[in-house]
């Protein structure tokens, strides 16, 4: 997807004067960098001291180690899957090749690569993902656990191959700061996990090519930080990677300055990216997980290097962990809200390890669990590794005495009922910063699960670049469980990561712990001349969820959508749908009574235009059922939907 001149003008309109000035300075700096590429300062006597404490590897649970080694063995045979694309070419990878489109990114100066143009470059996320080198951290961890040198030798072979193919400022892997930051974090952990291997020092501190790459990565990050309206999760990754490298690879004249600047940036932006309640301001749950992972990994490196960490950083990470514990469902799944691209900060686990259980386990080890936290029964490799490095610290903070259900600053409310009924209600801001890059037009949407199964589902994200009709669908109002007027989205899009006008929501009333009935009510102003108000009630005794939608304003055409999870079969007759699904070998069912004033149709797997799809992960989609009611709203009466769970 090549951005038009109009897109750049719209993007410019969302920037403030300071950001415009900073980006202008970046443009001048890029021009200077084209003609002068300084050499890495000479380094003598470098030693890697940020090693794991004795006994750390022995503390890894056997089942987690087994999963990791199985994953490492698949990688050794060249097999992996990224964003729904299976690869079997990883014994000797082509670092610029996109297996999805079959295209290869062009050679040239990094600042000239048109990475948003899929026709010229391929799917940029497919190309970038492998070069985050998180699969190499898995192989390095397999060496640390088994002592088998074939894992270490493969890591060394691939690093040398990558360094040779991607000289500083040449090509597609020197474009985006988040990629450089995460790659540096991977290199730190690769060096740590390979410490027992005789070739480790010769691969890193004794290798002029490696030193040159590490230095140029940090120089790049110091020169081109994400700014202003782009200072979201990207700037956290940049600061975390810079801090990690400057602590663990602190061998250069600039290391102390890079370390101090990165620590200041991390502290500032962690606070700026996080509500006081602990939820991430992007209101995209996958990015909450990414930022939390990055923050914990950065603190680990600072602690390993005895670099003092401001208490405010640990407090933000603590609040984020408590917030995560509060919002997950009975199967430890958080809301599916906003964009999700399956990005991770640090990967040292095999397939089947639950990301959210792992984060909660790490939170327990680092901060201590609260009595109301859900139980975590799974195991992982990452938790004992991080817990061995992060220093225990007393934090002066009052943590929630009971499980929070309403996060007023984020506008997120969780209603819970018997039979593991879980309902998320969205009455929060449209997104973060002026462009709200990872927001969806989902104001007042609901998401309902029964024992962890998506019943009324948030369909997900699916893609970012290259497929504009799918990008538009998965973040549209019609693509969520809410109400659309006159065929328009509540918020106005200016492009794939740009919103020009944001719907403003406000929660009017909430009683998540009501006597037998939990209630929530909110409204938004996204439709000019009309206000959409929604009330949700969850009655425990009858296991009934009631949703009432009102439109205040002139007569408007209405589309009211309810998207079912992929496991749900629906039999729609008139305005009643009988829902059935299987959970743990047992049949479950519910009845969905839809507003009779509207005409209802079931849509599944339609492509022109897209409707009736569910994306379980980035790059993957599958047909699901969307129930859409059409009609008119004239303000005289509301639309009432009732979902009753049976049994």
Coordinates of C-alpha atoms in Angstrom, one line a residue:
X1 CA 0.0 0.0 0.0
X2 CA 1.7 3.2 -1.2
X3 CA 0.7 6.3 0.7
X4 CA -0.7 9.1 -1.4
X5 CA 0.2 12.8 -1.2
X6 CA -3.2 13.3 0.4
X7 CA -2.4 10.8 3.2
X8 CA 0.8 12.6 4.0
X9 CA -1.1 15.9 4.2
X10 CA -3.7 14.3 6.5
X11 CA -0.9 12.8 8.6
X12 CA 0.8 16.2 8.9
X13 CA -2.5 17.8 10.1
X14 CA -2.4 15.5 13.1
X15 CA 1.1 16.7 14.2
X16 CA 1.9 19.5 16.6
X17 CA 4.6 22.1 16.0
X18 CA 7.2 20.3 18.1
X19 CA 6.7 17.1 16.2
X20 CA 6.9 18.8 12.9
X21 CA 10.1 20.5 13.9
X22 CA 11.5 17.2 15.1
X23 CA 10.6 15.4 12.0
X24 CA 12.2 18.2 9.9
X25 CA 15.4 17.8 11.9
X26 CA 15.2 14.0 11.3
X27 CA 15.0 14.6 7.5
X28 CA 18.1 16.8 7.6
X29 CA 19.9 14.2 9.6
X30 CA 19.0 11.5 7.2
X31 CA 20.4 13.5 4.3
X32 CA 23.7 14.0 6.2
X33 CA 23.8 10.3 7.0
X34 CA 23.7 9.4 3.3
X35 CA 27.1 10.9 2.7
X36 CA 28.9 10.1 5.9
X37 CA 28.8 6.8 7.8
X38 CA 31.2 6.9 10.7
X39 CA 33.1 3.8 11.8
X40 CA 32.4 2.1 15.0
X41 CA 34.9 3.2 17.7
X42 CA 37.6 0.6 18.5
X43 CA 36.8 -1.6 21.5
X44 CA 39.4 -3.4 23.5
X45 CA 39.0 -5.7 26.5
X46 CA 35.2 -6.0 26.2
X47 CA 33.7 -8.6 28.5
X48 CA 30.1 -9.7 28.9
X49 CA 29.2 -9.8 32.6
X50 CA 25.4 -9.8 32.5
X51 CA 25.2 -13.6 32.9
X52 CA 22.5 -15.6 34.5
X53 CA 22.9 -16.3 38.2
X54 CA 23.9 -19.9 39.1
X55 CA 21.0 -22.3 39.3
X56 CA 18.7 -20.3 37.0
X57 CA 18.5 -22.9 34.2
X58 CA 17.8 -25.6 36.8
X59 CA 14.8 -23.7 38.0
X60 CA 13.0 -23.9 34.6
X61 CA 10.0 -26.3 34.9
X62 CA 10.6 -29.5 33.0
X63 CA 7.4 -29.3 30.9
X64 CA 8.2 -25.7 29.8
X65 CA 11.7 -26.9 28.9
X66 CA 10.3 -29.8 26.9
X67 CA 8.1 -27.4 24.9
X68 CA 11.0 -25.1 24.2
X69 CA 13.2 -27.9 23.0
X70 CA 10.5 -29.3 20.7
X71 CA 10.2 -25.8 19.2
X72 CA 13.9 -25.5 18.8
X73 CA 14.1 -28.8 17.0
X74 CA 11.4 -27.6 14.5
X75 CA 13.5 -24.5 13.9
X76 CA 16.6 -26.6 13.4
X77 CA 14.8 -28.5 10.6
X78 CA 13.9 -25.1 9.1
X79 CA 10.2 -25.1 10.0
X80 CA 8.3 -22.1 11.4
X81 CA 5.0 -20.2 10.9
X82 CA 4.7 -16.5 10.9
X83 CA 1.3 -14.7 10.6
X84 CA -0.4 -17.8 9.0
X85 CA 2.4 -18.5 6.5
X86 CA 4.3 -21.7 6.9
X87 CA 8.0 -21.7 6.2
X88 CA 10.4 -24.5 5.7
X89 CA 13.4 -22.5 4.5
X90 CA 14.9 -21.4 7.8
X91 CA 18.0 -23.6 7.7
X92 CA 19.5 -20.9 5.4
X93 CA 17.1 -18.0 5.3
X94 CA 16.9 -15.2 2.8
X95 CA 16.6 -12.2 5.1
X96 CA 14.9 -10.0 2.4
X97 CA 12.4 -12.6 1.1
X98 CA 8.6 -12.5 1.7
X99 CA 7.2 -16.0 1.5
X100 CA 3.6 -14.7 1.4
X101 CA 4.0 -12.8 -1.9
X102 CA 7.2 -14.4 -3.2
X103 CA 8.7 -10.9 -3.5
X104 CA 12.1 -9.8 -2.3
X105 CA 12.7 -6.4 -0.9
X106 CA 14.9 -4.1 -3.1
X107 CA 18.5 -3.3 -2.2
X108 CA 19.3 0.3 -1.5
X109 CA 19.7 2.9 1.2
X110 CA 17.3 2.2 4.1
X111 CA 15.7 5.7 3.8
X112 CA 14.8 5.0 0.1
X113 CA 13.0 1.6 0.6
X114 CA 9.3 2.0 -0.1
X115 CA 8.4 -0.4 2.7
X116 CA 4.7 0.4 2.6
X117 CA 4.4 -0.6 -1.1
X118 CA 3.7 -4.4 -1.1
X119 CA 4.1 -4.5 -4.9
X120 CA 7.7 -3.3 -4.6
X121 CA 8.7 -4.9 -1.3
X122 CA 6.3 -7.7 -0.3
X123 CA 4.6 -8.0 3.0
X124 CA 6.9 -6.0 5.2
X125 CA 5.8 -7.7 8.5
X126 CA 6.7 -11.1 7.0
X127 CA 10.2 -9.8 6.2
X128 CA 10.7 -8.0 9.4
X129 CA 9.5 -10.7 11.8
X130 CA 12.3 -13.2 11.2
X131 CA 14.9 -10.5 11.6
X132 CA 13.7 -9.7 15.1
X133 CA 15.8 -12.8 15.8
X134 CA 13.4 -14.1 18.5
X135 CA 13.6 -17.5 17.0
X136 CA 17.3 -17.4 17.7
X137 CA 16.6 -16.6 21.4
X138 CA 14.6 -19.9 21.4
X139 CA 17.6 -21.8 19.9
X140 CA 19.9 -20.1 22.4
X141 CA 17.7 -21.1 25.3
X142 CA 17.7 -24.7 24.0
X143 CA 21.5 -24.6 24.2
X144 CA 21.4 -23.2 27.7
X145 CA 19.0 -26.0 28.8
X146 CA 20.6 -29.0 27.0
X147 CA 24.2 -27.9 26.4
X148 CA 23.9 -29.3 22.9
X149 CA 26.2 -27.1 20.8
X150 CA 24.3 -27.7 17.5
X151 CA 21.8 -25.1 18.7
X152 CA 24.6 -22.6 19.5
X153 CA 26.3 -23.2 16.2
X154 CA 23.1 -22.6 14.3
X155 CA 22.6 -19.3 16.1
X156 CA 26.1 -18.2 15.3
X157 CA 25.7 -19.2 11.6
X158 CA 22.5 -17.2 11.3
X159 CA 23.8 -14.1 13.1
X160 CA 26.9 -14.0 10.9
X161 CA 24.7 -14.4 7.8
X162 CA 22.4 -11.6 8.9
X163 CA 25.2 -9.2 9.7
X164 CA 26.8 -9.9 6.4
X165 CA 23.6 -9.3 4.4
X166 CA 22.4 -6.2 6.3
X167 CA 25.3 -3.7 6.6
X168 CA 24.3 -0.5 8.5
X169 CA 21.8 1.7 6.8
X170 CA 21.4 -0.7 3.8
X171 CA 18.1 -2.2 3.1
X172 CA 14.8 -3.0 4.6
X173 CA 15.9 -3.9 8.2
X174 CA 17.2 -0.4 8.9
X175 CA 13.9 1.4 8.5
X176 CA 11.9 1.1 11.7
X177 CA 13.1 1.8 15.2
X178 CA 10.9 -0.8 16.8
X179 CA 12.6 -3.5 14.7
X180 CA 16.1 -2.3 15.8
X181 CA 15.1 -2.1 19.4
X182 CA 13.6 -5.6 19.6
X183 CA 16.5 -7.0 17.7
X184 CA 19.0 -5.6 20.2
X185 CA 17.0 -7.1 23.0
X186 CA 17.2 -10.5 21.3
X187 CA 21.0 -10.1 20.8
X188 CA 21.4 -9.4 24.5
X189 CA 19.6 -12.6 25.5
X190 CA 21.3 -14.6 22.8
X191 CA 24.7 -13.6 24.3
X192 CA 23.5 -14.4 27.8
X193 CA 22.0 -17.8 27.0
X194 CA 25.1 -18.8 25.0
X195 CA 27.5 -17.8 27.7
X196 CA 28.5 -21.4 28.4
X197 CA 29.3 -22.0 24.8
X198 CA 33.1 -21.7 24.0
X199 CA 32.3 -19.6 20.9
X200 CA 30.1 -17.0 22.6
X201 CA 32.8 -14.3 23.2
X202 CA 34.2 -14.7 19.7
X203 CA 30.7 -14.3 18.2
X204 CA 30.0 -11.0 20.1
X205 CA 32.6 -9.0 22.0
X206 CA 35.5 -10.5 20.1
X207 CA 33.9 -10.0 16.7
X208 CA 34.4 -6.6 15.0
X209 CA 31.4 -7.2 12.7
X210 CA 29.1 -7.8 15.7
X211 CA 30.5 -4.7 17.5
X212 CA 29.9 -2.6 14.4
X213 CA 26.3 -3.8 14.2
X214 CA 25.6 -3.2 17.9
X215 CA 27.1 0.3 17.8
X216 CA 25.2 1.3 14.6
X217 CA 21.9 0.0 16.0
X218 CA 22.3 2.2 19.1
X219 CA 23.5 5.2 17.1
X220 CA 20.4 4.9 14.9
X221 CA 18.0 4.6 17.8
X222 CA 19.6 7.6 19.5
X223 CA 19.2 9.7 16.3
X224 CA 15.7 8.8 15.2
X225 CA 13.3 8.2 18.1
X226 CA 9.6 7.9 17.4
X227 CA 8.0 11.3 18.0
X228 CA 4.8 13.0 19.0
X229 CA 1.8 11.3 17.5
X230 CA 3.9 8.2 16.8
X231 CA 5.2 7.8 20.4
X232 CA 3.2 4.7 21.2
X233 CA 4.5 1.2 21.7
X234 CA 7.2 1.9 19.2
X235 CA 9.1 4.3 21.4
X236 CA 8.9 1.8 24.3
X237 CA 10.6 -0.8 22.2
X238 CA 13.2 1.6 21.0
X239 CA 14.0 2.7 24.6
X240 CA 13.9 -0.9 26.0
X241 CA 16.3 -2.2 23.3
X242 CA 18.6 0.8 23.6
X243 CA 18.7 0.4 27.4
X244 CA 19.3 -3.3 27.3
X245 CA 22.1 -3.0 24.8
X246 CA 23.8 -0.1 26.6
X247 CA 23.7 -2.0 29.9
X248 CA 24.7 -5.5 28.6
X249 CA 27.0 -4.3 25.8
X250 CA 28.3 -1.1 27.5
X251 CA 31.6 -1.1 25.7
X252 CA 31.4 2.1 23.7
X253 CA 32.3 5.7 24.5
X254 CA 28.6 6.6 24.0
X255 CA 27.2 3.8 26.1
X256 CA 26.8 5.8 29.3
X257 CA 24.9 8.5 27.5
X258 CA 22.8 6.1 25.5
X259 CA 21.9 4.3 28.8
X260 CA 20.9 7.4 30.6
X261 CA 18.9 8.8 27.6
X262 CA 17.1 5.4 27.1
X263 CA 16.2 5.2 30.8
X264 CA 14.7 8.7 30.8
X265 CA 12.8 7.9 27.6
X266 CA 11.5 4.6 29.0
X267 CA 10.4 6.3 32.2
X268 CA 8.6 9.1 30.4
X269 CA 6.9 7.1 27.8
X270 CA 5.9 4.2 30.1
X271 CA 4.0 6.7 32.2
X272 CA 2.7 8.5 29.1
X273 CA 1.5 5.2 27.5
X274 CA -0.3 4.0 30.6
X275 CA -3.5 5.1 32.3
X276 CA -3.3 5.5 36.1
X277 CA -5.5 2.4 36.3
X278 CA -2.7 0.4 34.7
X279 CA -4.3 -0.2 31.3
X280 CA -2.3 0.7 28.2
X281 CA -3.6 4.0 26.6
X282 CA -3.7 2.5 23.1
X283 CA -6.6 0.4 24.3
X284 CA -5.3 -2.5 22.2
X285 CA -4.7 -5.4 24.5
X286 CA -2.0 -7.1 22.6
X287 CA 0.1 -3.9 22.9
X288 CA -0.5 -3.9 26.6
X289 CA 1.2 -7.3 26.6
X290 CA 4.0 -6.1 24.4
X291 CA 4.7 -3.0 26.4
X292 CA 4.7 -5.0 29.7
X293 CA 7.1 -7.5 28.2
X294 CA 9.4 -4.8 27.0
X295 CA 9.3 -3.0 30.3
X296 CA 10.1 -6.1 32.3
X297 CA 13.0 -7.0 30.0
X298 CA 14.4 -3.5 30.2
X299 CA 14.3 -3.5 34.0
X300 CA 16.0 -6.9 34.1
X301 CA 19.0 -5.5 32.1
X302 CA 19.3 -2.4 34.2
X303 CA 19.2 -4.6 37.4
X304 CA 21.8 -7.0 35.9
X305 CA 24.1 -4.0 35.3
X306 CA 23.4 -2.4 38.7
X307 CA 21.9 0.7 36.9
X308 CA 19.4 2.4 39.3
X309 CA 15.9 2.2 37.9
X310 CA 13.4 5.0 38.9
X311 CA 10.7 3.6 41.1
X312 CA 8.1 5.1 38.8
X313 CA 9.0 2.5 36.1
X314 CA 8.4 -0.4 38.4
X315 CA 5.2 1.2 39.7
X316 CA 3.9 1.4 36.1
X317 CA 4.8 -2.2 35.4
X318 CA 3.1 -3.3 38.7
X319 CA -0.1 -1.4 37.8
X320 CA -0.1 -2.9 34.3
X321 CA 0.3 -6.4 35.8
X322 CA -2.5 -5.9 38.3
X323 CA -4.8 -4.5 35.6
X324 CA -4.1 -7.5 33.4
X325 CA -5.0 -9.9 36.3
X326 CA -8.2 -8.0 36.7
X327 CA -9.5 -8.1 33.1
X328 CA -8.8 -11.7 32.0
X329 CA -11.6 -14.2 31.7
X330 CA -11.8 -17.6 33.4
X331 CA -9.2 -19.0 30.9
X332 CA -6.8 -16.1 31.4
X333 CA -7.7 -14.5 28.0
X334 CA -7.8 -10.7 28.1
X335 CA -10.2 -8.6 25.9
X336 CA -9.7 -8.6 22.1
X337 CA -9.7 -4.9 21.7
X338 CA -8.1 -2.7 19.1
X339 CA -5.2 -3.8 16.8
X340 CA -3.1 -6.9 17.4
X341 CA -0.1 -8.0 15.4
X342 CA 1.2 -10.9 17.6
X343 CA 4.3 -8.8 18.5
X344 CA 6.3 -10.0 21.5
X345 CA 9.1 -8.3 23.4
X346 CA 11.1 -11.3 24.4
X347 CA 10.6 -14.9 23.3
X348 CA 12.2 -17.9 25.0
X349 CA 9.3 -20.3 25.1
X350 CA 8.0 -23.0 22.9
X351 CA 4.6 -23.3 21.2
X352 CA 1.7 -23.9 23.6
X353 CA 3.0 -21.6 26.3
X354 CA 0.3 -19.1 27.2
X355 CA 1.4 -15.5 26.8
X356 CA -0.9 -14.1 29.4
X357 CA -0.4 -16.8 32.0
X358 CA 3.4 -16.3 31.5
X359 CA 3.0 -12.5 32.2
X360 CA 1.0 -13.1 35.3
X361 CA 3.5 -15.7 36.5
X362 CA 6.3 -13.2 36.0
X363 CA 4.2 -10.6 37.8
X364 CA 3.8 -13.0 40.7
X365 CA 7.5 -13.6 40.9
X366 CA 8.5 -10.0 40.6
X367 CA 5.8 -8.1 42.5
X368 CA 3.8 -10.8 44.3
X369 CA 0.3 -11.9 43.5
X370 CA -2.8 -10.4 45.3
X371 CA -5.4 -12.7 46.8
X372 CA -8.0 -11.9 44.1
X373 CA -5.7 -12.8 41.2
X374 CA -6.8 -15.7 39.1
X375 CA -4.8 -18.9 39.5
X376 CA -2.0 -19.5 37.0
X377 CA -1.5 -23.2 36.4
X378 CA 0.7 -23.2 33.3
X379 CA 4.5 -23.0 33.2
X380 CA 7.0 -21.0 31.1
X381 CA 10.7 -20.5 30.6
X382 CA 10.8 -16.7 30.6
X383 CA 9.5 -16.2 34.2
X384 CA 12.4 -18.0 36.0
X385 CA 14.9 -16.2 33.7
X386 CA 13.6 -12.7 34.4
X387 CA 12.9 -13.4 38.0
X388 CA 16.6 -14.4 38.5
X389 CA 17.7 -11.0 37.2
X390 CA 15.1 -8.5 38.4
X391 CA 15.9 -7.3 41.9
X392 CA 13.2 -7.5 44.6
X393 CA 12.2 -4.0 45.4
X394 CA 9.8 -2.6 48.0
X395 CA 7.3 -0.3 46.3
X396 CA 5.3 2.3 48.2
X397 CA 1.9 1.8 46.6
X398 CA -1.6 0.7 47.6
X399 CA -2.7 -2.1 45.4
X400 CA -6.4 -3.0 44.8
X401 CA -7.9 -4.9 47.7
X402 CA -10.4 -6.6 45.4
X403 CA -10.7 -7.4 41.7
X404 CA -11.4 -4.1 39.8
X405 CA -14.2 -4.3 37.3
X406 CA -14.4 -0.7 36.1
X407 CA -11.4 1.2 34.8
X408 CA -12.9 4.8 34.5
X409 CA -9.9 6.4 32.8
X410 CA -9.8 3.7 30.1
X411 CA -13.6 3.4 29.9
X412 CA -13.4 -0.4 30.1
X413 CA -15.8 -2.4 32.3
X414 CA -15.9 -6.1 32.9
X415 CA -19.3 -7.6 33.9
X416 CA -19.1 -11.2 35.3
X417 CA -21.8 -13.7 35.9
X418 CA -22.3 -17.3 36.8
X419 CA -21.1 -20.1 34.6
X420 CA -18.0 -18.1 33.8
X421 CA -20.0 -15.4 31.9
X422 CA -17.6 -12.5 31.0
X423 CA -18.7 -9.3 29.3
X424 CA -16.5 -6.4 28.3
X425 CA -18.2 -3.1 27.7
X426 CA -16.3 -0.3 25.8
X427 CA -17.0 3.3 26.8
X428 CA -13.5 4.6 26.6
X429 CA -11.4 7.0 24.4
X430 CA -11.2 6.1 20.7
X431 CA -7.4 5.6 20.9
X432 CA -4.1 7.1 21.9
X433 CA -2.5 10.3 20.7
X434 CA -3.8 12.4 17.8
X435 CA -3.7 9.6 15.2
X436 CA -5.0 6.8 17.4
X437 CA -3.0 4.5 15.2
X438 CA -4.2 1.1 16.6
X439 CA -7.8 2.1 17.4
X440 CA -10.9 0.5 15.9
X441 CA -14.2 2.3 15.4
X442 CA -15.8 0.2 18.1
X443 CA -17.4 2.7 20.6
X444 CA -19.9 1.0 22.9
X445 CA -19.1 -2.4 21.6
X446 CA -19.5 -5.5 23.8
X447 CA -17.6 -8.7 23.9
X448 CA -19.1 -11.7 25.6
X449 CA -17.6 -15.1 26.5
X450 CA -18.8 -18.2 28.3
X451 CA -16.1 -20.2 30.0
X452 CA -13.5 -18.6 27.7
X453 CA -15.4 -19.2 24.5
X454 CA -16.1 -16.2 22.3
X455 CA -19.9 -15.9 22.0
X456 CA -20.2 -12.3 20.9
X457 CA -16.8 -11.8 19.6
X458 CA -14.4 -9.0 18.7
X459 CA -13.4 -10.1 15.2
X460 CA -9.7 -9.0 15.6
X461 CA -7.3 -7.4 13.2
X462 CA -6.0 -9.7 10.5
X463 CA -3.7 -7.3 8.5
X464 CA -2.0 -3.9 8.5
X465 CA -0.5 -3.3 5.0
X466 CA -1.3 -4.3 1.5
X467 CA -5.0 -5.3 1.8
X468 CA -6.9 -2.1 2.4
X469 CA -10.4 -3.6 2.1
X470 CA -9.6 -6.1 4.9
X471 CA -7.9 -3.5 7.0
X472 CA -10.9 -1.3 6.7
X473 CA -13.4 -4.1 7.6
X474 CA -11.7 -5.4 10.7
X475 CA -11.5 -1.9 12.3
X476 CA -14.8 -0.7 11.0
X477 CA -17.9 -0.1 13.1
X478 CA -19.9 -2.7 11.2
X479 CA -17.0 -5.1 12.1
X480 CA -17.8 -4.9 15.8
X481 CA -20.7 -5.6 18.2
X482 CA -22.2 -2.1 18.1
X483 CA -24.5 0.1 16.1
X484 CA -23.8 1.8 12.8
X485 CA -25.8 4.8 11.4
X486 CA -26.2 5.6 7.7
X487 CA -23.5 3.2 6.7
X488 CA -20.7 5.3 8.3
X489 CA -18.1 4.6 10.9
X490 CA -18.3 6.4 14.2
X491 CA -14.8 7.8 13.8
X492 CA -13.3 9.1 10.5
X493 CA -10.4 7.2 9.1
X494 CA -7.6 9.0 7.1
X495 CA -5.6 5.8 6.3
X496 CA -4.5 2.5 7.8
X497 CA -3.0 4.0 10.9
X498 CA -4.7 7.3 11.0
X499 CA -8.0 8.6 12.4
X500 CA -9.0 12.2 11.6
X501 CA -12.0 12.5 13.8
X502 CA -12.5 10.5 17.0
X503 CA -15.8 9.5 18.5
X504 CA -16.0 10.7 22.1
X505 CA -17.5 8.2 24.6
X506 CA -18.5 8.7 28.2
X507 CA -19.7 6.2 30.7
X508 CA -23.0 7.4 32.3
X509 CA -23.5 4.7 35.0
X510 CA -21.8 1.5 36.1
X511 CA -22.5 -1.0 38.9
X512 CA -20.4 -4.0 38.1
X513 CA -21.2 -5.6 41.5
X514 CA -25.0 -4.9 41.7
X515 CA -27.2 -7.0 43.8
X516 CA -28.0 -9.8 41.4
X517 CA -27.8 -7.4 38.4
X518 CA -24.6 -5.8 37.0
X519 CA -25.3 -2.6 35.0
X520 CA -23.4 -0.4 32.6
X521 CA -24.5 2.6 30.5
X522 CA -22.6 4.8 28.1
X523 CA -23.0 7.0 25.0
X524 CA -20.9 8.5 22.2
X525 CA -21.1 11.4 19.8
X526 CA -19.5 9.9 16.8
X527 CA -22.5 10.4 14.5
X528 CA -23.1 14.0 13.8
X529 CA -26.6 15.2 14.9
X530 CA -27.2 11.9 16.7
X531 CA -26.1 10.3 20.0
X532 CA -25.9 6.5 20.4
X533 CA -26.6 5.4 24.0
X534 CA -26.3 1.8 25.1
X535 CA -27.3 0.1 28.3
X536 CA -26.1 -3.4 29.3
X537 CA -27.5 -5.5 32.2
X538 CA -26.2 -8.9 33.3
X539 CA -28.7 -10.8 35.6
X540 CA -27.0 -13.5 37.6
X541 CA -30.1 -15.6 38.5
X542 CA -31.4 -15.9 34.9
X543 CA -27.9 -15.9 33.3
X544 CA -29.3 -13.2 31.0
X545 CA -27.5 -10.3 29.2
X546 CA -29.7 -7.5 28.1
X547 CA -28.4 -4.8 25.7
X548 CA -30.6 -1.8 24.9
X549 CA -29.5 0.7 22.2
X550 CA -31.1 4.1 21.8
X551 CA -30.4 6.7 19.0
X552 CA -31.2 10.3 20.0
X553 CA -31.5 12.6 17.0
X554 CA -33.1 12.6 13.5
X555 CA -34.3 9.5 11.7
X556 CA -31.3 7.5 10.6
X557 CA -30.7 4.2 8.8
X558 CA -29.5 1.5 11.3
X559 CA -27.2 -1.5 11.1
X560 CA -26.9 -3.3 14.4
X561 CA -24.3 -6.1 14.3
X562 CA -23.5 -9.0 16.6
X563 CA -20.5 -11.1 15.6
X564 CA -20.3 -14.7 16.8
X565 CA -17.1 -16.5 17.7
X566 CA -15.9 -19.1 15.2
X567 CA -16.9 -22.0 17.5
X568 CA -20.6 -20.8 17.6
X569 CA -23.2 -22.3 15.2
X570 CA -26.3 -20.1 14.8
X571 CA -29.8 -21.1 13.7
X572 CA -31.6 -17.8 12.8
X573 CA -35.3 -17.7 12.4
X574 CA -36.9 -14.3 12.2
X575 CA -35.4 -12.3 15.1
X576 CA -34.3 -15.3 17.2
X577 CA -31.0 -17.1 16.9
X578 CA -30.3 -20.4 18.7
X579 CA -26.5 -20.6 19.4
X580 CA -24.7 -23.9 20.0
X581 CA -21.1 -24.8 20.6
X582 CA -18.9 -27.4 22.2
X583 CA -16.6 -26.8 25.2
X584 CA -14.4 -29.5 26.7
X585 CA -16.5 -32.2 24.9
X586 CA -19.8 -30.9 26.2
X587 CA -22.6 -29.2 24.2
X588 CA -23.5 -25.6 25.3
X589 CA -26.2 -23.4 24.0
X590 CA -27.8 -19.9 24.3
X591 CA -30.7 -18.0 22.8
X592 CA -30.2 -14.6 21.3
X593 CA -33.4 -12.6 20.9
X594 CA -32.8 -9.7 18.6
X595 CA -34.7 -6.4 18.2
X596 CA -38.0 -7.1 16.3
X597 CA -38.0 -3.6 14.7
X598 CA -35.1 -4.6 12.5
X599 CA -34.8 -7.1 9.6
X600 CA -32.1 -9.7 10.4
X601 CA -29.8 -11.7 8.2
X602 CA -26.9 -14.0 9.0
X603 CA -23.7 -13.3 7.0
X604 CA -20.7 -15.7 6.9
X605 CA -17.5 -15.5 5.0
X606 CA -18.6 -12.9 2.6
X607 CA -15.9 -11.0 0.6
X608 CA -17.7 -8.4 -1.5
X609 CA -17.7 -6.5 0.7
X610 CA -16.1 -8.4 3.6
X611 CA -18.5 -9.5 6.4
X612 CA -18.6 -12.5 8.7
X613 CA -15.0 -13.1 9.6
X614 CA -12.8 -13.8 12.7
X615 CA -9.1 -13.3 12.9
X616 CA -7.5 -15.4 15.7
X617 CA -4.1 -13.9 15.0
X618 CA -2.3 -11.6 12.6
X619 CA -2.4 -12.8 9.0
X620 CA -5.1 -15.5 9.8
X621 CA -8.8 -15.3 9.2
X622 CA -11.7 -17.7 9.1
X623 CA -15.4 -17.5 8.4
X624 CA -17.7 -16.8 11.3
X625 CA -21.3 -15.7 11.6
X626 CA -22.3 -12.1 11.8
X627 CA -25.9 -11.3 12.6
X628 CA -26.8 -7.9 11.2
X629 CA -30.2 -6.1 11.6
X630 CA -31.2 -3.3 9.3
X631 CA -33.9 -0.7 9.7
X632 CA -34.5 2.8 10.9
X633 CA -34.1 4.7 14.2
X634 CA -36.3 7.7 14.8
X635 CA -35.7 8.2 18.5
X636 CA -39.1 6.9 19.5
X637 CA -37.9 3.6 21.0
X638 CA -34.8 1.6 21.7
X639 CA -33.6 -1.7 20.3
X640 CA -33.5 -4.5 22.9
X641 CA -31.3 -7.6 22.5
X642 CA -31.4 -10.4 25.0
X643 CA -28.8 -13.2 25.3
X644 CA -29.9 -16.1 27.6
X645 CA -27.4 -18.9 28.4
X646 CA -28.9 -22.3 28.9
X647 CA -27.9 -24.9 31.5

